Every structure is written in structure tokens, then in C-alpha cells.
Amino acid sequence: MDFSLSPRTEELSVAMWNFMQEHVFPAESSYNRWRSNNSIHARPPILDELKAEAKRRKLWNLFLPDISGLTNTEYASIAEISGWSPILAPEAINCAAPDSGNMETLHLFGTEEQKKQWLNPLFAGDIRSAFAMTEPAVASSDARNITTSIERDGDEYVINGRKWWITGVADERCKIFIVMGKTDPNAPAYRQQSMVLVPRNTPGVRVIRDLPIFGYHDQHGHAEIVFDNVRVPIDNILSDEGDGFMIAQARLGPGRVHHAMRAIGMAERALTLMVDRAQKRNAFGGPLVEQGVVRDMIARSRIEIDRTRLLVLQTAWLIDNFSAKAAASEIAAIKVAAPNMATRVIDRAIEVFGAAGVTDDFALAYLYSSARVLRIVDGPDAVHLRSIARQELKRKRQYIG
């Protein structure tokens, strides 16, 4: 395995860092001020400025290999850099979840008409989207539990159900939902589910509320939605009936690499802040950095970040050279490893900052909330650990002493 950057990736990484330093980091304070003085879900104008600049610098839609020409391994470096500012940077380069996963899904499984109507505006950054799978009444970590019904009625599907933690819905630019539900409850367990496209303005779609994360209301929101006899044409189905699980698995592999590398970026920013704070603050007769416990936190953080990055790059390489299916165990592993590592590193940084670390004066509190929720979204740690253990138990052993 060779993780050295190709010339193009090196060039893009430099361009991305320049973009972050010249535009994204300076925009964070104005973005936060604007949101504090306006509706929490209104779109700060600075985002349009950042997106225009990203397009000008050719830092746009880099996540999709068929469009950018980058492998998953190559894009990983860009994703990590964007993780330094998880609120602004991923959206600024049109690589934010859930849009990136939805674009990949439409690219792989959408009809030409579906792509024209929804994928092209997403590629352009003109609209946003949502992926509606999780439900409040069941343990959605096992998607077989999903109860939302998608019933055929002539030339239409009728959708009934309740979803929550549906990212992006509070943003007025969110125009299309990919909804997962059951089209055939009597089919084999992994053939019961399908995915259909539901335009936001379809009658019967009701957004009930936005859900905060540790008190933070993201600009794009995480909504609870009711689908009450929602009717869409049968042409709105993705792929075929019963393909819901297959589609879900296809979109998760690369997406988890993106999440994991952004988590590494968050951890790198936290470590940078930790080191800077430790060098500038004095306690017990000298800089904090002279305290052994602080040096221990710095050293452990560096080790954990670097070994997690290697695991994620290995996973991306396996996807590129084999398939997401071949890398299933590693994909599950990075979903556990990266958010856990980021949470630990950010927590250490908060400890070094003291009371300042839990305020909004610095980025750490929001970084922590973002990293901690990653241990739940796309399946909690326990589900992925179960999957890894199952694969390990099947592995043939060369020697047992």
C-alpha cells in the first residue's frame, strides 16, 4: 500500500489549505455572528461567497471519483483538511453529508430523469437534500426494524411513517428526500425495503421539529418528519423494489471514509489548539506544557491520530482496489475508531483549556458535540463492533498454540 500523495492530490491539498486559511477560518466568526442575530436556520450569506470561491479554485465535488477523477484514498486528504472546520468547509466544497451520499446514490441508481431533476442541481450546489431512514419508534441501527410503509396504489406509491434525526431538513434549500421504507413486509428480511424520492413540497410531508445536538441547532437542522399518506409517482423509486438495503450498503463505504477523515481533521485542530494553549498559559510556576500530564496528553493524541489515519487510508485503499464489500470489516472499524479517537483528543484539549474549553469562545465545544454524535449516526459503535467480531470469528487461523 502506498499512501503518498499523487502530484494532483498534493496540488489540491495545498489549494485546500490555502482556501481554509484565506477564506474558511476567517469566515467562522462572521458566520457565527450572523446566525446569532438571525433565525437559527437562515442561511448566512458567507456560505455563498465560500462556495463561489471554492468553485473558482476548482475545489468542487471532489468526493465523487467519477466526477473528480480522485480515488477514495486521494480524496481522503481533502476530507481531513475540511474537517478542521466541519461547519463550513464541507459545504463550501459541496462535499457535506448527507448531500454527498445522496449524490452518490443518485449517480449510481438514479434514472436519467431523476438525475436531471435532482442530481444536477445538487452537483451545482443550488439545492440540498436529506436521507430519511432513522425512526423514533424502533431501533433503527437494525434497519430491518423500519416501519415506514411504501405501498403501491396504481401508478403511485403511498408513504406513511415517522422519521427523525433527518439531517438537512431545516434548511429551506432542502428540496428532495430519499426515503427508506418497506414495500413488501413479507419478502425476505433484506428485500423488504425500498428507497423512493419524495420532493419536500409533496402534500402530506410535515416537518414536526428540529432536534438539537447537545444544545446546538445546526443551520441545516436535524428534523423529525411525518409522512401522512404521501403520494409520489412509481417512477420516483430508486433502482427496483426491494433494493433498499443494497443501495444503503453501496452509499456507506466511501461516506464513512469521508466522516472518518473529517473526524481526524477535527482532532488535528483540537491538538493544535491544545499545544498552543499549553505553551501560552502559566500554572504552578511555568507554562502548562512543562507539566508531565499535559505532555502525556499531547503525545497520546499524536499517536492516536496517526494510527487512526493509517487505518482509514488502508480502508480507502481497499475500497479503491477491491470493493466496499471486501472492506466491510475495515469500514466498520473506522466508523468506531475515528469518532472515538476524535472525542478523546478533543476532550483532552478541553481539559487543557479548562472552563474556556466548554464555552463558545473556542471551537472545542462544537467539535466535541460533532465528534460525539458521529459515534451514533450511521449506526452506533455497538452495531459496528458486533459486525467486526462476527467477521473475526469467521477468520481462518494459521496457528493456535
PDB file of C-alpha atoms in Angstrom, residues 111-389:
ATOM      1  CA  THR A 111     -32.679   7.218 -13.815  1.00  0.00           C
ATOM      2  CA  GLU A 112     -31.698   9.845 -16.364  1.00  0.00           C
ATOM      3  CA  GLU A 113     -34.804  11.845 -15.497  1.00  0.00           C
ATOM      4  CA  GLN A 114     -34.074  11.624 -11.747  1.00  0.00           C
ATOM      5  CA  LYS A 115     -30.522  12.778 -12.350  1.00  0.00           C
ATOM      6  CA  LYS A 116     -31.665  15.686 -14.482  1.00  0.00           C
ATOM      7  CA  GLN A 117     -34.238  16.811 -11.934  1.00  0.00           C
ATOM      8  CA  TRP A 118     -32.308  16.291  -8.698  1.00  0.00           C
ATOM      9  CA  LEU A 119     -28.690  15.253  -9.176  1.00  0.00           C
ATOM     10  CA  ASN A 120     -27.649  18.091 -11.460  1.00  0.00           C
ATOM     11  CA  PRO A 121     -28.920  20.825  -9.073  1.00  0.00           C
ATOM     12  CA  LEU A 122     -27.147  19.031  -6.206  1.00  0.00           C
ATOM     13  CA  PHE A 123     -23.915  18.896  -8.179  1.00  0.00           C
ATOM     14  CA  ALA A 124     -24.284  22.622  -8.826  1.00  0.00           C
ATOM     15  CA  GLY A 125     -24.910  23.341  -5.140  1.00  0.00           C
ATOM     16  CA  ASP A 126     -28.230  25.009  -5.935  1.00  0.00           C
ATOM     17  CA  ILE A 127     -30.274  22.763  -3.611  1.00  0.00           C
ATOM     18  CA  ARG A 128     -29.722  20.448  -0.664  1.00  0.00           C
ATOM     19  CA  SER A 129     -31.213  17.048   0.194  1.00  0.00           C
ATOM     20  CA  ALA A 130     -31.986  14.658   3.037  1.00  0.00           C
ATOM     21  CA  PHE A 131     -31.780  10.918   3.668  1.00  0.00           C
ATOM     22  CA  ALA A 132     -34.782   9.712   5.669  1.00  0.00           C
ATOM     23  CA  MET A 133     -34.138   6.345   7.272  1.00  0.00           C
ATOM     24  CA  THR A 134     -33.984   6.619  11.093  1.00  0.00           C
ATOM     25  CA  GLU A 135     -37.240   6.277  13.053  1.00  0.00           C
ATOM     26  CA  PRO A 136     -38.090   7.196  16.663  1.00  0.00           C
ATOM     27  CA  ALA A 137     -40.276   4.187  17.442  1.00  0.00           C
ATOM     28  CA  VAL A 138     -37.782   1.441  16.584  1.00  0.00           C
ATOM     29  CA  ALA A 139     -34.075   0.684  16.952  1.00  0.00           C
ATOM     30  CA  SER A 140     -33.040   1.894  13.518  1.00  0.00           C
ATOM     31  CA  SER A 141     -29.498   0.613  13.999  1.00  0.00           C
ATOM     32  CA  ASP A 142     -31.099  -2.579  12.645  1.00  0.00           C
ATOM     33  CA  ALA A 143     -32.737  -1.214   9.506  1.00  0.00           C
ATOM     34  CA  ARG A 144     -34.913  -4.323   9.273  1.00  0.00           C
ATOM     35  CA  ASN A 145     -36.960  -2.707  12.056  1.00  0.00           C
ATOM     36  CA  ILE A 146     -38.054   0.218   9.905  1.00  0.00           C
ATOM     37  CA  THR A 147     -41.851   0.508   9.914  1.00  0.00           C
ATOM     38  CA  THR A 148     -42.477   3.279   7.367  1.00  0.00           C
ATOM     39  CA  SER A 149     -44.670   1.790   4.643  1.00  0.00           C
ATOM     40  CA  ILE A 150     -44.352   2.404   0.913  1.00  0.00           C
ATOM     41  CA  GLU A 151     -47.439   0.847  -0.680  1.00  0.00           C
ATOM     42  CA  ARG A 152     -48.180   0.634  -4.386  1.00  0.00           C
ATOM     43  CA  ASP A 153     -51.507   2.133  -5.439  1.00  0.00           C
ATOM     44  CA  GLY A 154     -51.841   2.111  -9.205  1.00  0.00           C
ATOM     45  CA  ASP A 155     -49.239   4.457 -10.664  1.00  0.00           C
ATOM     46  CA  GLU A 156     -48.302   5.867  -7.258  1.00  0.00           C
ATOM     47  CA  TYR A 157     -46.591   4.902  -4.017  1.00  0.00           C
ATOM     48  CA  VAL A 158     -48.332   5.900  -0.783  1.00  0.00           C
ATOM     49  CA  ILE A 159     -45.908   6.576   2.088  1.00  0.00           C
ATOM     50  CA  ASN A 160     -46.844   6.545   5.770  1.00  0.00           C
ATOM     51  CA  GLY A 161     -44.442   6.775   8.681  1.00  0.00           C
ATOM     52  CA  ARG A 162     -42.429   8.926  11.059  1.00  0.00           C
ATOM     53  CA  LYS A 163     -38.704   9.674  10.747  1.00  0.00           C
ATOM     54  CA  TRP A 164     -36.303  11.634  12.921  1.00  0.00           C
ATOM     55  CA  TRP A 165     -32.722  12.876  13.020  1.00  0.00           C
ATOM     56  CA  ILE A 166     -33.106  13.628   9.324  1.00  0.00           C
ATOM     57  CA  THR A 167     -30.202  15.945   8.618  1.00  0.00           C
ATOM     58  CA  GLY A 168     -30.639  18.989   6.408  1.00  0.00           C
ATOM     59  CA  VAL A 169     -34.407  19.379   6.506  1.00  0.00           C
ATOM     60  CA  ALA A 170     -34.490  22.678   8.434  1.00  0.00           C
ATOM     61  CA  ASP A 171     -32.591  24.335   5.605  1.00  0.00           C
ATOM     62  CA  GLU A 172     -35.023  25.916   3.141  1.00  0.00           C
ATOM     63  CA  ARG A 173     -32.785  24.772   0.278  1.00  0.00           C
ATOM     64  CA  CYS A 174     -33.507  21.100   1.109  1.00  0.00           C
ATOM     65  CA  LYS A 175     -35.785  20.180  -1.777  1.00  0.00           C
ATOM     66  CA  ILE A 176     -35.669  16.370  -2.023  1.00  0.00           C
ATOM     67  CA  PHE A 177     -35.772  13.450   0.440  1.00  0.00           C
ATOM     68  CA  ILE A 178     -34.574   9.916  -0.196  1.00  0.00           C
ATOM     69  CA  VAL A 179     -36.976   7.902   1.961  1.00  0.00           C
ATOM     70  CA  MET A 180     -36.376   4.297   3.016  1.00  0.00           C
ATOM     71  CA  GLY A 181     -39.391   2.180   3.890  1.00  0.00           C
ATOM     72  CA  LYS A 182     -40.994  -1.213   3.393  1.00  0.00           C
ATOM     73  CA  THR A 183     -42.592  -2.072   0.078  1.00  0.00           C
ATOM     74  CA  ASP A 184     -43.064  -5.771   0.907  1.00  0.00           C
ATOM     75  CA  PRO A 185     -43.165  -6.780   4.607  1.00  0.00           C
ATOM     76  CA  ASN A 186     -43.489 -10.453   3.584  1.00  0.00           C
ATOM     77  CA  ALA A 187     -40.326 -10.605   1.494  1.00  0.00           C
ATOM     78  CA  PRO A 188     -37.012 -11.971   2.839  1.00  0.00           C
ATOM     79  CA  ALA A 189     -35.597  -9.702   5.559  1.00  0.00           C
ATOM     80  CA  TYR A 190     -33.190  -7.799   3.295  1.00  0.00           C
ATOM     81  CA  ARG A 191     -35.601  -7.482   0.365  1.00  0.00           C
ATOM     82  CA  GLN A 192     -38.472  -5.781   2.183  1.00  0.00           C
ATOM     83  CA  GLN A 193     -37.100  -2.238   1.944  1.00  0.00           C
ATOM     84  CA  SER A 194     -37.015   0.235  -0.932  1.00  0.00           C
ATOM     85  CA  MET A 195     -35.987   3.849  -1.436  1.00  0.00           C
ATOM     86  CA  VAL A 196     -38.130   6.477  -3.085  1.00  0.00           C
ATOM     87  CA  LEU A 197     -37.627  10.137  -3.929  1.00  0.00           C
ATOM     88  CA  VAL A 198     -40.030  12.482  -2.163  1.00  0.00           C
ATOM     89  CA  PRO A 199     -39.979  16.197  -3.055  1.00  0.00           C
ATOM     90  CA  ARG A 200     -40.192  18.349   0.060  1.00  0.00           C
ATOM     91  CA  ASN A 201     -43.353  20.160  -1.082  1.00  0.00           C
ATOM     92  CA  THR A 202     -45.343  16.917  -1.575  1.00  0.00           C
ATOM     93  CA  PRO A 203     -48.708  17.046   0.260  1.00  0.00           C
ATOM     94  CA  GLY A 204     -48.627  15.051   3.497  1.00  0.00           C
ATOM     95  CA  VAL A 205     -44.984  15.784   4.330  1.00  0.00           C
ATOM     96  CA  ARG A 206     -44.926  17.506   7.724  1.00  0.00           C
ATOM     97  CA  VAL A 207     -41.768  18.699   9.461  1.00  0.00           C
ATOM     98  CA  ILE A 208     -42.570  18.439  13.168  1.00  0.00           C
ATOM     99  CA  ARG A 209     -39.474  19.879  14.850  1.00  0.00           C
ATOM    100  CA  ASP A 210     -35.735  20.367  14.704  1.00  0.00           C
ATOM    101  CA  LEU A 211     -33.599  18.356  17.129  1.00  0.00           C
ATOM    102  CA  PRO A 212     -30.536  19.945  18.767  1.00  0.00           C
ATOM    103  CA  ILE A 213     -27.247  18.156  19.427  1.00  0.00           C
ATOM    104  CA  PHE A 214     -26.006  18.980  22.937  1.00  0.00           C
ATOM    105  CA  GLY A 215     -27.985  22.213  22.677  1.00  0.00           C
ATOM    106  CA  TYR A 216     -26.585  23.178  19.260  1.00  0.00           C
ATOM    107  CA  HIS A 217     -29.061  23.785  16.459  1.00  0.00           C
ATOM    108  CA  ASP A 218     -27.145  23.365  13.224  1.00  0.00           C
ATOM    109  CA  GLN A 219     -28.097  25.744  10.437  1.00  0.00           C
ATOM    110  CA  HIS A 220     -29.312  22.846   8.280  1.00  0.00           C
ATOM    111  CA  GLY A 221     -31.028  21.090  11.201  1.00  0.00           C
ATOM    112  CA  HIS A 222     -31.886  17.517  12.165  1.00  0.00           C
ATOM    113  CA  ALA A 223     -35.636  17.104  11.825  1.00  0.00           C
ATOM    114  CA  GLU A 224     -38.491  14.882  12.868  1.00  0.00           C
ATOM    115  CA  ILE A 225     -40.827  14.334   9.916  1.00  0.00           C
ATOM    116  CA  VAL A 226     -44.229  12.697   9.447  1.00  0.00           C
ATOM    117  CA  PHE A 227     -45.259  11.205   6.104  1.00  0.00           C
ATOM    118  CA  ASP A 228     -49.047  11.112   6.102  1.00  0.00           C
ATOM    119  CA  ASN A 229     -50.466   9.415   3.003  1.00  0.00           C
ATOM    120  CA  VAL A 230     -47.750  11.000   0.894  1.00  0.00           C
ATOM    121  CA  ARG A 231     -48.180  10.112  -2.769  1.00  0.00           C
ATOM    122  CA  VAL A 232     -45.399  10.053  -5.338  1.00  0.00           C
ATOM    123  CA  PRO A 233     -45.264   8.534  -8.843  1.00  0.00           C
ATOM    124  CA  ILE A 234     -43.883   4.998  -9.098  1.00  0.00           C
ATOM    125  CA  ASP A 235     -41.137   6.492 -11.285  1.00  0.00           C
ATOM    126  CA  ASN A 236     -39.704   8.003  -8.078  1.00  0.00           C
ATOM    127  CA  ILE A 237     -38.331   4.668  -6.906  1.00  0.00           C
ATOM    128  CA  LEU A 238     -34.556   4.248  -6.866  1.00  0.00           C
ATOM    129  CA  SER A 239     -33.426   1.110  -8.682  1.00  0.00           C
ATOM    130  CA  ASP A 240     -36.149  -1.511  -8.036  1.00  0.00           C
ATOM    131  CA  GLU A 241     -38.458  -2.557  -5.232  1.00  0.00           C
ATOM    132  CA  GLY A 242     -36.557  -4.469  -2.580  1.00  0.00           C
ATOM    133  CA  ASP A 243     -33.212  -2.808  -3.363  1.00  0.00           C
ATOM    134  CA  GLY A 244     -33.200  -0.524  -0.319  1.00  0.00           C
ATOM    135  CA  PHE A 245     -30.589  -2.463   1.652  1.00  0.00           C
ATOM    136  CA  MET A 246     -28.348  -2.860  -1.359  1.00  0.00           C
ATOM    137  CA  ILE A 247     -28.460   0.879  -2.030  1.00  0.00           C
ATOM    138  CA  ALA A 248     -27.780   1.688   1.623  1.00  0.00           C
ATOM    139  CA  GLN A 249     -24.689  -0.501   1.675  1.00  0.00           C
ATOM    140  CA  ALA A 250     -23.402   0.977  -1.586  1.00  0.00           C
ATOM    141  CA  ARG A 251     -23.521   4.539  -0.227  1.00  0.00           C
ATOM    142  CA  LEU A 252     -21.987   3.800   3.170  1.00  0.00           C
ATOM    143  CA  GLY A 253     -18.432   2.702   2.338  1.00  0.00           C
ATOM    144  CA  PRO A 254     -16.984   5.882   0.819  1.00  0.00           C
ATOM    145  CA  GLY A 255     -19.197   8.015   3.066  1.00  0.00           C
ATOM    146  CA  ARG A 256     -17.672   6.514   6.180  1.00  0.00           C
ATOM    147  CA  VAL A 257     -14.199   7.281   4.854  1.00  0.00           C
ATOM    148  CA  HIS A 258     -15.318  10.911   4.480  1.00  0.00           C
ATOM    149  CA  HIS A 259     -16.742  11.019   8.024  1.00  0.00           C
ATOM    150  CA  ALA A 260     -13.659   9.362   9.486  1.00  0.00           C
ATOM    151  CA  MET A 261     -11.189  11.672   7.769  1.00  0.00           C
ATOM    152  CA  ARG A 262     -13.174  14.742   8.795  1.00  0.00           C
ATOM    153  CA  ALA A 263     -13.070  13.431  12.366  1.00  0.00           C
ATOM    154  CA  ILE A 264      -9.280  13.227  12.048  1.00  0.00           C
ATOM    155  CA  GLY A 265      -9.267  16.840  10.884  1.00  0.00           C
ATOM    156  CA  MET A 266     -11.293  17.832  13.943  1.00  0.00           C
ATOM    157  CA  ALA A 267      -8.826  16.016  16.171  1.00  0.00           C
ATOM    158  CA  GLU A 268      -5.859  17.704  14.470  1.00  0.00           C
ATOM    159  CA  ARG A 269      -7.390  21.124  15.098  1.00  0.00           C
ATOM    160  CA  ALA A 270      -8.046  20.220  18.728  1.00  0.00           C
ATOM    161  CA  LEU A 271      -4.440  19.075  19.162  1.00  0.00           C
ATOM    162  CA  THR A 272      -3.152  22.283  17.578  1.00  0.00           C
ATOM    163  CA  LEU A 273      -5.284  24.325  19.976  1.00  0.00           C
ATOM    164  CA  MET A 274      -4.136  22.170  22.893  1.00  0.00           C
ATOM    165  CA  VAL A 275      -0.451  22.691  22.127  1.00  0.00           C
ATOM    166  CA  ASP A 276      -0.888  26.433  21.601  1.00  0.00           C
ATOM    167  CA  ARG A 277      -2.789  26.825  24.866  1.00  0.00           C
ATOM    168  CA  ALA A 278      -0.291  24.736  26.814  1.00  0.00           C
ATOM    169  CA  GLN A 279       2.599  26.867  25.567  1.00  0.00           C
ATOM    170  CA  LYS A 280       0.932  30.193  26.367  1.00  0.00           C
ATOM    171  CA  ARG A 281      -0.705  29.544  29.752  1.00  0.00           C
ATOM    172  CA  ASN A 282       1.240  29.523  33.009  1.00  0.00           C
ATOM    173  CA  ALA A 283       0.400  27.479  36.093  1.00  0.00           C
ATOM    174  CA  PHE A 284       2.443  26.232  39.059  1.00  0.00           C
ATOM    175  CA  GLY A 285       5.438  28.347  38.184  1.00  0.00           C
ATOM    176  CA  GLY A 286       5.712  27.772  34.442  1.00  0.00           C
ATOM    177  CA  PRO A 287       3.948  27.059  31.144  1.00  0.00           C
ATOM    178  CA  LEU A 288       1.364  24.290  31.211  1.00  0.00           C
ATOM    179  CA  VAL A 289       3.391  22.445  28.592  1.00  0.00           C
ATOM    180  CA  GLU A 290       6.067  21.757  31.222  1.00  0.00           C
ATOM    181  CA  GLN A 291       3.613  19.648  33.196  1.00  0.00           C
ATOM    182  CA  GLY A 292       4.137  15.946  32.578  1.00  0.00           C
ATOM    183  CA  VAL A 293       0.423  15.218  32.445  1.00  0.00           C
ATOM    184  CA  VAL A 294      -0.054  17.778  29.669  1.00  0.00           C
ATOM    185  CA  ARG A 295       2.846  16.369  27.652  1.00  0.00           C
ATOM    186  CA  ASP A 296       1.323  12.927  28.107  1.00  0.00           C
ATOM    187  CA  MET A 297      -1.983  14.164  26.656  1.00  0.00           C
ATOM    188  CA  ILE A 298      -0.195  15.746  23.700  1.00  0.00           C
ATOM    189  CA  ALA A 299       1.843  12.614  22.968  1.00  0.00           C
ATOM    190  CA  ARG A 300      -1.105  10.232  23.281  1.00  0.00           C
ATOM    191  CA  SER A 301      -3.152  12.439  20.991  1.00  0.00           C
ATOM    192  CA  ARG A 302      -0.478  12.413  18.297  1.00  0.00           C
ATOM    193  CA  ILE A 303      -0.169   8.614  18.452  1.00  0.00           C
ATOM    194  CA  GLU A 304      -3.915   8.068  18.295  1.00  0.00           C
ATOM    195  CA  ILE A 305      -4.460  10.487  15.405  1.00  0.00           C
ATOM    196  CA  ASP A 306      -1.692   8.969  13.293  1.00  0.00           C
ATOM    197  CA  ARG A 307      -2.671   5.357  13.806  1.00  0.00           C
ATOM    198  CA  THR A 308      -6.332   6.148  13.072  1.00  0.00           C
ATOM    199  CA  ARG A 309      -5.368   7.940   9.875  1.00  0.00           C
ATOM    200  CA  LEU A 310      -3.423   4.879   8.726  1.00  0.00           C
ATOM    201  CA  LEU A 311      -6.442   2.652   9.370  1.00  0.00           C
ATOM    202  CA  VAL A 312      -8.714   4.957   7.397  1.00  0.00           C
ATOM    203  CA  LEU A 313      -6.267   5.226   4.496  1.00  0.00           C
ATOM    204  CA  GLN A 314      -5.944   1.446   4.432  1.00  0.00           C
ATOM    205  CA  THR A 315      -9.726   1.180   4.264  1.00  0.00           C
ATOM    206  CA  ALA A 316      -9.931   3.711   1.430  1.00  0.00           C
ATOM    207  CA  TRP A 317      -7.198   1.806  -0.435  1.00  0.00           C
ATOM    208  CA  LEU A 318      -9.125  -1.468  -0.046  1.00  0.00           C
ATOM    209  CA  ILE A 319     -12.293   0.160  -1.416  1.00  0.00           C
ATOM    210  CA  ASP A 320     -10.356   1.570  -4.361  1.00  0.00           C
ATOM    211  CA  ASN A 321      -8.539  -1.665  -5.198  1.00  0.00           C
ATOM    212  CA  PHE A 322     -11.218  -4.219  -4.337  1.00  0.00           C
ATOM    213  CA  SER A 323     -14.670  -3.005  -3.249  1.00  0.00           C
ATOM    214  CA  ALA A 324     -16.634  -1.672  -0.312  1.00  0.00           C
ATOM    215  CA  LYS A 325     -17.875  -5.207   0.276  1.00  0.00           C
ATOM    216  CA  ALA A 326     -14.312  -6.526   0.500  1.00  0.00           C
ATOM    217  CA  ALA A 327     -13.520  -3.791   3.027  1.00  0.00           C
ATOM    218  CA  ALA A 328     -16.680  -4.284   5.110  1.00  0.00           C
ATOM    219  CA  SER A 329     -14.857  -5.086   8.350  1.00  0.00           C
ATOM    220  CA  GLU A 330     -12.447  -2.175   7.925  1.00  0.00           C
ATOM    221  CA  ILE A 331     -15.299   0.211   7.098  1.00  0.00           C
ATOM    222  CA  ALA A 332     -16.980  -0.797  10.350  1.00  0.00           C
ATOM    223  CA  ALA A 333     -13.683  -0.376  12.184  1.00  0.00           C
ATOM    224  CA  ILE A 334     -13.072   3.204  11.053  1.00  0.00           C
ATOM    225  CA  LYS A 335     -16.645   4.126  11.960  1.00  0.00           C
ATOM    226  CA  VAL A 336     -15.767   3.137  15.540  1.00  0.00           C
ATOM    227  CA  ALA A 337     -12.128   4.212  15.662  1.00  0.00           C
ATOM    228  CA  ALA A 338     -12.211   7.734  14.214  1.00  0.00           C
ATOM    229  CA  PRO A 339     -15.044   9.316  16.248  1.00  0.00           C
ATOM    230  CA  ASN A 340     -13.785   7.672  19.451  1.00  0.00           C
ATOM    231  CA  MET A 341     -10.277   8.969  18.825  1.00  0.00           C
ATOM    232  CA  ALA A 342     -11.552  12.463  17.993  1.00  0.00           C
ATOM    233  CA  THR A 343     -13.713  12.544  21.111  1.00  0.00           C
ATOM    234  CA  ARG A 344     -10.722  11.637  23.314  1.00  0.00           C
ATOM    235  CA  VAL A 345      -8.391  14.176  21.712  1.00  0.00           C
ATOM    236  CA  ILE A 346     -10.945  16.990  21.859  1.00  0.00           C
ATOM    237  CA  ASP A 347     -11.727  16.101  25.482  1.00  0.00           C
ATOM    238  CA  ARG A 348      -8.021  16.406  26.349  1.00  0.00           C
ATOM    239  CA  ALA A 349      -7.894  19.793  24.657  1.00  0.00           C
ATOM    240  CA  ILE A 350     -10.910  20.914  26.683  1.00  0.00           C
ATOM    241  CA  GLU A 351      -9.102  19.790  29.831  1.00  0.00           C
ATOM    242  CA  VAL A 352      -6.076  21.925  28.950  1.00  0.00           C
ATOM    243  CA  PHE A 353      -8.324  24.924  28.193  1.00  0.00           C
ATOM    244  CA  GLY A 354     -10.244  24.494  31.429  1.00  0.00           C
ATOM    245  CA  ALA A 355     -13.504  26.435  31.685  1.00  0.00           C
ATOM    246  CA  ALA A 356     -12.764  28.215  28.401  1.00  0.00           C
ATOM    247  CA  GLY A 357     -12.912  24.881  26.615  1.00  0.00           C
ATOM    248  CA  VAL A 358     -16.616  24.389  27.241  1.00  0.00           C
ATOM    249  CA  THR A 359     -17.605  27.870  26.077  1.00  0.00           C
ATOM    250  CA  ASP A 360     -18.280  29.028  22.536  1.00  0.00           C
ATOM    251  CA  ASP A 361     -15.227  31.296  22.683  1.00  0.00           C
ATOM    252  CA  PHE A 362     -13.255  28.466  21.093  1.00  0.00           C
ATOM    253  CA  ALA A 363     -14.127  25.721  18.628  1.00  0.00           C
ATOM    254  CA  LEU A 364     -13.720  22.833  21.068  1.00  0.00           C
ATOM    255  CA  ALA A 365     -17.260  22.550  22.438  1.00  0.00           C
ATOM    256  CA  TYR A 366     -18.789  22.326  18.985  1.00  0.00           C
ATOM    257  CA  LEU A 367     -16.052  19.971  17.787  1.00  0.00           C
ATOM    258  CA  TYR A 368     -16.778  17.694  20.743  1.00  0.00           C
ATOM    259  CA  SER A 369     -20.522  17.617  20.042  1.00  0.00           C
ATOM    260  CA  SER A 370     -19.823  16.825  16.375  1.00  0.00           C
ATOM    261  CA  ALA A 371     -17.382  14.031  17.189  1.00  0.00           C
ATOM    262  CA  ARG A 372     -19.585  12.502  19.883  1.00  0.00           C
ATOM    263  CA  VAL A 373     -22.660  12.299  17.667  1.00  0.00           C
ATOM    264  CA  LEU A 374     -20.593  10.523  14.996  1.00  0.00           C
ATOM    265  CA  ARG A 375     -20.475   7.573  17.388  1.00  0.00           C
ATOM    266  CA  ILE A 376     -24.229   7.231  16.881  1.00  0.00           C
ATOM    267  CA  VAL A 377     -25.086   8.348  13.330  1.00  0.00           C
ATOM    268  CA  ASP A 378     -24.879   5.698  10.596  1.00  0.00           C
ATOM    269  CA  GLY A 379     -25.141   3.061  13.332  1.00  0.00           C
ATOM    270  CA  PRO A 380     -23.841   3.208  16.916  1.00  0.00           C
ATOM    271  CA  ASP A 381     -20.485   1.774  17.984  1.00  0.00           C
ATOM    272  CA  ALA A 382     -22.059  -1.404  19.352  1.00  0.00           C
ATOM    273  CA  VAL A 383     -23.511  -2.346  15.957  1.00  0.00           C
ATOM    274  CA  HIS A 384     -20.181  -1.987  14.176  1.00  0.00           C
ATOM    275  CA  LEU A 385     -18.282  -3.796  16.921  1.00  0.00           C
ATOM    276  CA  ARG A 386     -20.754  -6.649  16.562  1.00  0.00           C
ATOM    277  CA  SER A 387     -20.097  -6.740  12.832  1.00  0.00           C
ATOM    278  CA  ILE A 388     -16.311  -6.710  13.290  1.00  0.00           C
ATOM    279  CA  ALA A 389     -16.491  -9.512  15.847  1.00  0.00           C
TER     280      ALA A 389
END
